PDB file of C-alpha atoms in Angstrom:
ATOM      1  CA  UNK J   1     116.147  95.420 119.726  1.00  0.00           C
ATOM      2  CA  UNK J   2     113.817  97.697 117.743  1.00  0.00           C
ATOM      3  CA  UNK J   3     113.180  98.181 114.038  1.00  0.00           C
ATOM      4  CA  UNK J   4     115.258 101.318 114.380  1.00  0.00           C
ATOM      5  CA  UNK J   5     118.277  99.148 115.249  1.00  0.00           C
ATOM      6  CA  UNK J   6     117.625  96.153 112.992  1.00  0.00           C
ATOM      7  CA  UNK J   7     116.553  97.698 109.674  1.00  0.00           C
ATOM      8  CA  UNK J   8     119.805  99.601 109.008  1.00  0.00           C
ATOM      9  CA  UNK J   9     121.845  96.429 109.531  1.00  0.00           C
ATOM     10  CA  UNK J  10     119.554  94.445 107.228  1.00  0.00           C
ATOM     11  CA  UNK J  11     119.506  97.092 104.498  1.00  0.00           C
ATOM     12  CA  UNK J  12     123.292  97.527 104.672  1.00  0.00           C
ATOM     13  CA  UNK J  13     123.683  93.763 104.342  1.00  0.00           C
ATOM     14  CA  UNK J  14     121.664  93.855 101.138  1.00  0.00           C
ATOM     15  CA  UNK J  15     123.853  96.606  99.662  1.00  0.00           C
ATOM     16  CA  UNK J  16     126.984  94.592 100.524  1.00  0.00           C
ATOM     17  CA  UNK J  17     125.398  91.479  99.011  1.00  0.00           C
ATOM     18  CA  UNK J  18     124.542  93.387  95.829  1.00  0.00           C
ATOM     19  CA  UNK J  19     128.172  94.508  95.423  1.00  0.00           C
ATOM     20  CA  UNK J  20     129.435  90.950  95.956  1.00  0.00           C
ATOM     21  CA  UNK J  21     126.969  89.632  93.381  1.00  0.00           C
ATOM     22  CA  UNK J  22     127.995  92.333  90.883  1.00  0.00           C
ATOM     23  CA  UNK J  23     131.643  91.319  91.340  1.00  0.00           C
ATOM     24  CA  UNK J  24     130.754  87.655  90.754  1.00  0.00           C
ATOM     25  CA  UNK J  25     128.600  88.578  87.766  1.00  0.00           C
ATOM     26  CA  UNK J  26     131.382  90.654  86.243  1.00  0.00           C
ATOM     27  CA  UNK J  27     133.759  87.702  86.631  1.00  0.00           C
ATOM     28  CA  UNK J  28     131.246  85.400  84.945  1.00  0.00           C
ATOM     29  CA  UNK J  29     130.888  87.832  82.031  1.00  0.00           C
ATOM     30  CA  UNK J  30     134.649  87.911  81.550  1.00  0.00           C
ATOM     31  CA  UNK J  31     134.643  84.089  81.486  1.00  0.00           C
ATOM     32  CA  UNK J  32     131.783  84.273  78.913  1.00  0.00           C
ATOM     33  CA  UNK J  33     129.426  82.358  81.211  1.00  0.00           C
ATOM     34  CA  UNK J  34     126.660  84.660  80.089  1.00  0.00           C
ATOM     35  CA  UNK J  35     123.603  82.783  81.360  1.00  0.00           C
ATOM     36  CA  UNK J  36     125.103  82.591  84.853  1.00  0.00           C
ATOM     37  CA  UNK J  37     126.176  86.265  84.513  1.00  0.00           C
ATOM     38  CA  UNK J  38     122.592  87.276  83.803  1.00  0.00           C
ATOM     39  CA  UNK J  39     121.198  85.346  86.784  1.00  0.00           C
ATOM     40  CA  UNK J  40     123.792  86.688  89.220  1.00  0.00           C
ATOM     41  CA  UNK J  41     123.403  90.277  88.014  1.00  0.00           C
ATOM     42  CA  UNK J  42     119.622  90.039  88.369  1.00  0.00           C
ATOM     43  CA  UNK J  43     120.128  88.744  91.908  1.00  0.00           C
ATOM     44  CA  UNK J  44     122.461  91.707  92.544  1.00  0.00           C
ATOM     45  CA  UNK J  45     119.823  94.096  91.218  1.00  0.00           C
ATOM     46  CA  UNK J  46     117.194  92.422  93.421  1.00  0.00           C
ATOM     47  CA  UNK J  47     119.438  92.825  96.483  1.00  0.00           C
ATOM     48  CA  UNK J  48     119.918  96.510  95.647  1.00  0.00           C
ATOM     49  CA  UNK J  49     116.158  96.916  95.227  1.00  0.00           C
ATOM     50  CA  UNK J  50     115.529  95.227  98.590  1.00  0.00           C
ATOM     51  CA  UNK J  51     118.013  97.644 100.158  1.00  0.00           C
ATOM     52  CA  UNK J  52     116.117 100.575  98.652  1.00  0.00           C
ATOM     53  CA  UNK J  53     112.708  99.290  99.770  1.00  0.00           C
ATOM     54  CA  UNK J  54     113.918  98.731 103.342  1.00  0.00           C
ATOM     55  CA  UNK J  55     115.725 102.079 103.435  1.00  0.00           C
ATOM     56  CA  UNK J  56     112.711 104.016 102.157  1.00  0.00           C
ATOM     57  CA  UNK J  57     110.320 102.153 104.468  1.00  0.00           C
ATOM     58  CA  UNK J  58     112.534 102.986 107.434  1.00  0.00           C
ATOM     59  CA  UNK J  59     112.766 106.619 106.357  1.00  0.00           C
ATOM     60  CA  UNK J  60     109.006 106.953 105.959  1.00  0.00           C
ATOM     61  CA  UNK J  61     107.784 104.922 108.952  1.00  0.00           C
ATOM     62  CA  UNK J  62     110.614 104.880 111.519  1.00  0.00           C
ATOM     63  CA  UNK J  63     112.869 107.829 110.705  1.00  0.00           C
ATOM     64  CA  UNK J  64     116.550 108.195 109.950  1.00  0.00           C
ATOM     65  CA  UNK J  65     119.510 108.723 112.226  1.00  0.00           C
ATOM     66  CA  UNK J  66     121.042 112.027 113.256  1.00  0.00           C
ATOM     67  CA  UNK J  67     124.813 112.378 113.372  1.00  0.00           C
ATOM     68  CA  UNK J  68     126.031 111.334 116.818  1.00  0.00           C
ATOM     69  CA  UNK J  69     129.639 112.446 116.533  1.00  0.00           C
ATOM     70  CA  UNK J  70     131.222 115.751 117.429  1.00  0.00           C
ATOM     71  CA  UNK J  71     130.101 119.023 115.879  1.00  0.00           C
ATOM     72  CA  UNK J  72     133.614 119.455 114.477  1.00  0.00           C
ATOM     73  CA  UNK J  73     133.316 116.209 112.489  1.00  0.00           C
ATOM     74  CA  UNK J  74     129.768 116.797 111.260  1.00  0.00           C
ATOM     75  CA  UNK J  75     130.716 118.847 108.140  1.00  0.00           C
ATOM     76  CA  UNK J  76     133.092 116.068 107.053  1.00  0.00           C
ATOM     77  CA  UNK J  77     130.445 113.440 107.628  1.00  0.00           C
ATOM     78  CA  UNK J  78     127.807 115.430 105.720  1.00  0.00           C
ATOM     79  CA  UNK J  79     130.217 115.934 102.810  1.00  0.00           C
ATOM     80  CA  UNK J  80     130.899 112.183 102.766  1.00  0.00           C
ATOM     81  CA  UNK J  81     127.161 111.439 103.000  1.00  0.00           C
ATOM     82  CA  UNK J  82     126.431 113.809 100.104  1.00  0.00           C
ATOM     83  CA  UNK J  83     129.124 112.051  98.026  1.00  0.00           C
ATOM     84  CA  UNK J  84     127.516 108.683  98.858  1.00  0.00           C
ATOM     85  CA  UNK J  85     124.022 109.911  97.928  1.00  0.00           C
ATOM     86  CA  UNK J  86     125.261 111.231  94.564  1.00  0.00           C
ATOM     87  CA  UNK J  87     127.098 107.949  93.888  1.00  0.00           C
ATOM     88  CA  UNK J  88     124.026 105.914  94.835  1.00  0.00           C
ATOM     89  CA  UNK J  89     121.775 107.981  92.571  1.00  0.00           C
ATOM     90  CA  UNK J  90     124.184 107.744  89.637  1.00  0.00           C
ATOM     91  CA  UNK J  91     124.697 104.031  90.332  1.00  0.00           C
ATOM     92  CA  UNK J  92     120.953 103.369  90.342  1.00  0.00           C
ATOM     93  CA  UNK J  93     120.387 105.226  87.058  1.00  0.00           C
ATOM     94  CA  UNK J  94     123.410 103.544  85.467  1.00  0.00           C
ATOM     95  CA  UNK J  95     122.255 100.167  86.809  1.00  0.00           C
ATOM     96  CA  UNK J  96     118.782 100.514  85.309  1.00  0.00           C
ATOM     97  CA  UNK J  97     120.332 101.656  82.020  1.00  0.00           C
ATOM     98  CA  UNK J  98     122.788  98.740  81.977  1.00  0.00           C
ATOM     99  CA  UNK J  99     120.057  96.204  82.751  1.00  0.00           C
ATOM    100  CA  UNK J 100     117.809  97.686  80.061  1.00  0.00           C
ATOM    101  CA  UNK J 101     120.582  97.498  77.457  1.00  0.00           C
ATOM    102  CA  UNK J 102     121.162  93.849  78.376  1.00  0.00           C
ATOM    103  CA  UNK J 103     117.474  92.991  78.125  1.00  0.00           C
ATOM    104  CA  UNK J 104     117.285  94.722  74.732  1.00  0.00           C
ATOM    105  CA  UNK J 105     120.288  92.656  73.555  1.00  0.00           C
ATOM    106  CA  UNK J 106     122.343  95.780  72.913  1.00  0.00           C
ATOM    107  CA  UNK J 107     125.418  94.003  74.208  1.00  0.00           C
ATOM    108  CA  UNK J 108     128.163  96.340  72.942  1.00  0.00           C
ATOM    109  CA  UNK J 109     126.612  99.260  74.848  1.00  0.00           C
ATOM    110  CA  UNK J 110     125.719  96.966  77.761  1.00  0.00           C
ATOM    111  CA  UNK J 111     129.396  96.014  78.134  1.00  0.00           C
ATOM    112  CA  UNK J 112     130.556  99.657  78.030  1.00  0.00           C
ATOM    113  CA  UNK J 113     127.941 100.824  80.532  1.00  0.00           C
ATOM    114  CA  UNK J 114     128.414  97.734  82.691  1.00  0.00           C
ATOM    115  CA  UNK J 115     132.105  98.394  83.308  1.00  0.00           C
ATOM    116  CA  UNK J 116     131.385 101.917  84.540  1.00  0.00           C
ATOM    117  CA  UNK J 117     128.243 100.919  86.429  1.00  0.00           C
ATOM    118  CA  UNK J 118     130.038  98.162  88.317  1.00  0.00           C
ATOM    119  CA  UNK J 119     132.816 100.473  89.490  1.00  0.00           C
ATOM    120  CA  UNK J 120     130.300 103.143  90.544  1.00  0.00           C
ATOM    121  CA  UNK J 121     128.300 100.475  92.387  1.00  0.00           C
ATOM    122  CA  UNK J 122     131.369  99.175  94.239  1.00  0.00           C
ATOM    123  CA  UNK J 123     132.120 102.687  95.494  1.00  0.00           C
ATOM    124  CA  UNK J 124     128.447 103.167  96.378  1.00  0.00           C
ATOM    125  CA  UNK J 125     128.476  99.984  98.467  1.00  0.00           C
ATOM    126  CA  UNK J 126     131.755 100.880 100.178  1.00  0.00           C
ATOM    127  CA  UNK J 127     130.573 104.387 101.059  1.00  0.00           C
ATOM    128  CA  UNK J 128     127.154 103.049 102.145  1.00  0.00           C
ATOM    129  CA  UNK J 129     128.738 100.535 104.486  1.00  0.00           C
ATOM    130  CA  UNK J 130     130.982 103.308 105.811  1.00  0.00           C
ATOM    131  CA  UNK J 131     127.937 105.504 106.507  1.00  0.00           C
ATOM    132  CA  UNK J 132     126.386 102.592 108.425  1.00  0.00           C
ATOM    133  CA  UNK J 133     129.559 102.095 110.493  1.00  0.00           C
ATOM    134  CA  UNK J 134     129.777 105.815 111.261  1.00  0.00           C
ATOM    135  CA  UNK J 135     126.098 106.225 112.218  1.00  0.00           C
ATOM    136  CA  UNK J 136     125.392 102.979 114.038  1.00  0.00           C
ATOM    137  CA  UNK J 137     128.701 101.647 115.339  1.00  0.00           C
ATOM    138  CA  UNK J 138     131.193 104.475 115.842  1.00  0.00           C
ATOM    139  CA  UNK J 139     129.009 107.538 116.502  1.00  0.00           C
ATOM    140  CA  UNK J 140     125.440 106.420 117.212  1.00  0.00           C
ATOM    141  CA  UNK J 141     123.037 109.315 117.194  1.00  0.00           C
ATOM    142  CA  UNK J 142     119.369 109.687 117.825  1.00  0.00           C
ATOM    143  CA  UNK J 143     116.851 109.088 115.132  1.00  0.00           C
ATOM    144  CA  UNK J 144     114.676 111.712 113.577  1.00  0.00           C
ATOM    145  CA  UNK J 145     110.937 111.537 113.198  1.00  0.00           C
ATOM    146  CA  UNK J 146     109.412 109.396 110.481  1.00  0.00           C
ATOM    147  CA  UNK J 147     108.658 111.381 107.327  1.00  0.00           C
ATOM    148  CA  UNK J 148     104.938 110.724 107.769  1.00  0.00           C
ATOM    149  CA  UNK J 149     105.036 112.309 111.242  1.00  0.00           C
ATOM    150  CA  UNK J 150     106.916 115.309 109.876  1.00  0.00           C
ATOM    151  CA  UNK J 151     104.423 115.732 107.036  1.00  0.00           C
ATOM    152  CA  UNK J 152     101.228 115.073 108.969  1.00  0.00           C
ATOM    153  CA  UNK J 153     102.131 116.220 112.483  1.00  0.00           C
ATOM    154  CA  UNK J 154     102.312 112.855 114.220  1.00  0.00           C
TER     155      UNK J 154
END
């Protein structure tokens, strides 16, 4: 098994873990177990960051995966992928904002942002896992060149 096969599974596991930790953290906040909430949410943020580091490393050094399904399904997949990328970007910005508000003890705003951020993050994780299933389990495609090769002619 190569890095090309292993890294997507590892990174997808981290995004699933981050969503599970956010769900646990949200539950702890509702129960007013705020110290535990903080620790679990930081662990969720760390899992999301590990996902991002692995994903970007794979993109730069190994390459991504081309769609392996039929040409007829490709526009639907690309639309879904675009939706996931927008959700992930919004979720990341909202997540950083929510964490910052918590660290600055602006708890009223933190609570408002946190409710929205959590829901966005759950959908991000679900769509990310779906992208993994489509690209690596249902319709495996070939991978593209690493970004460094594309940029520097490797």
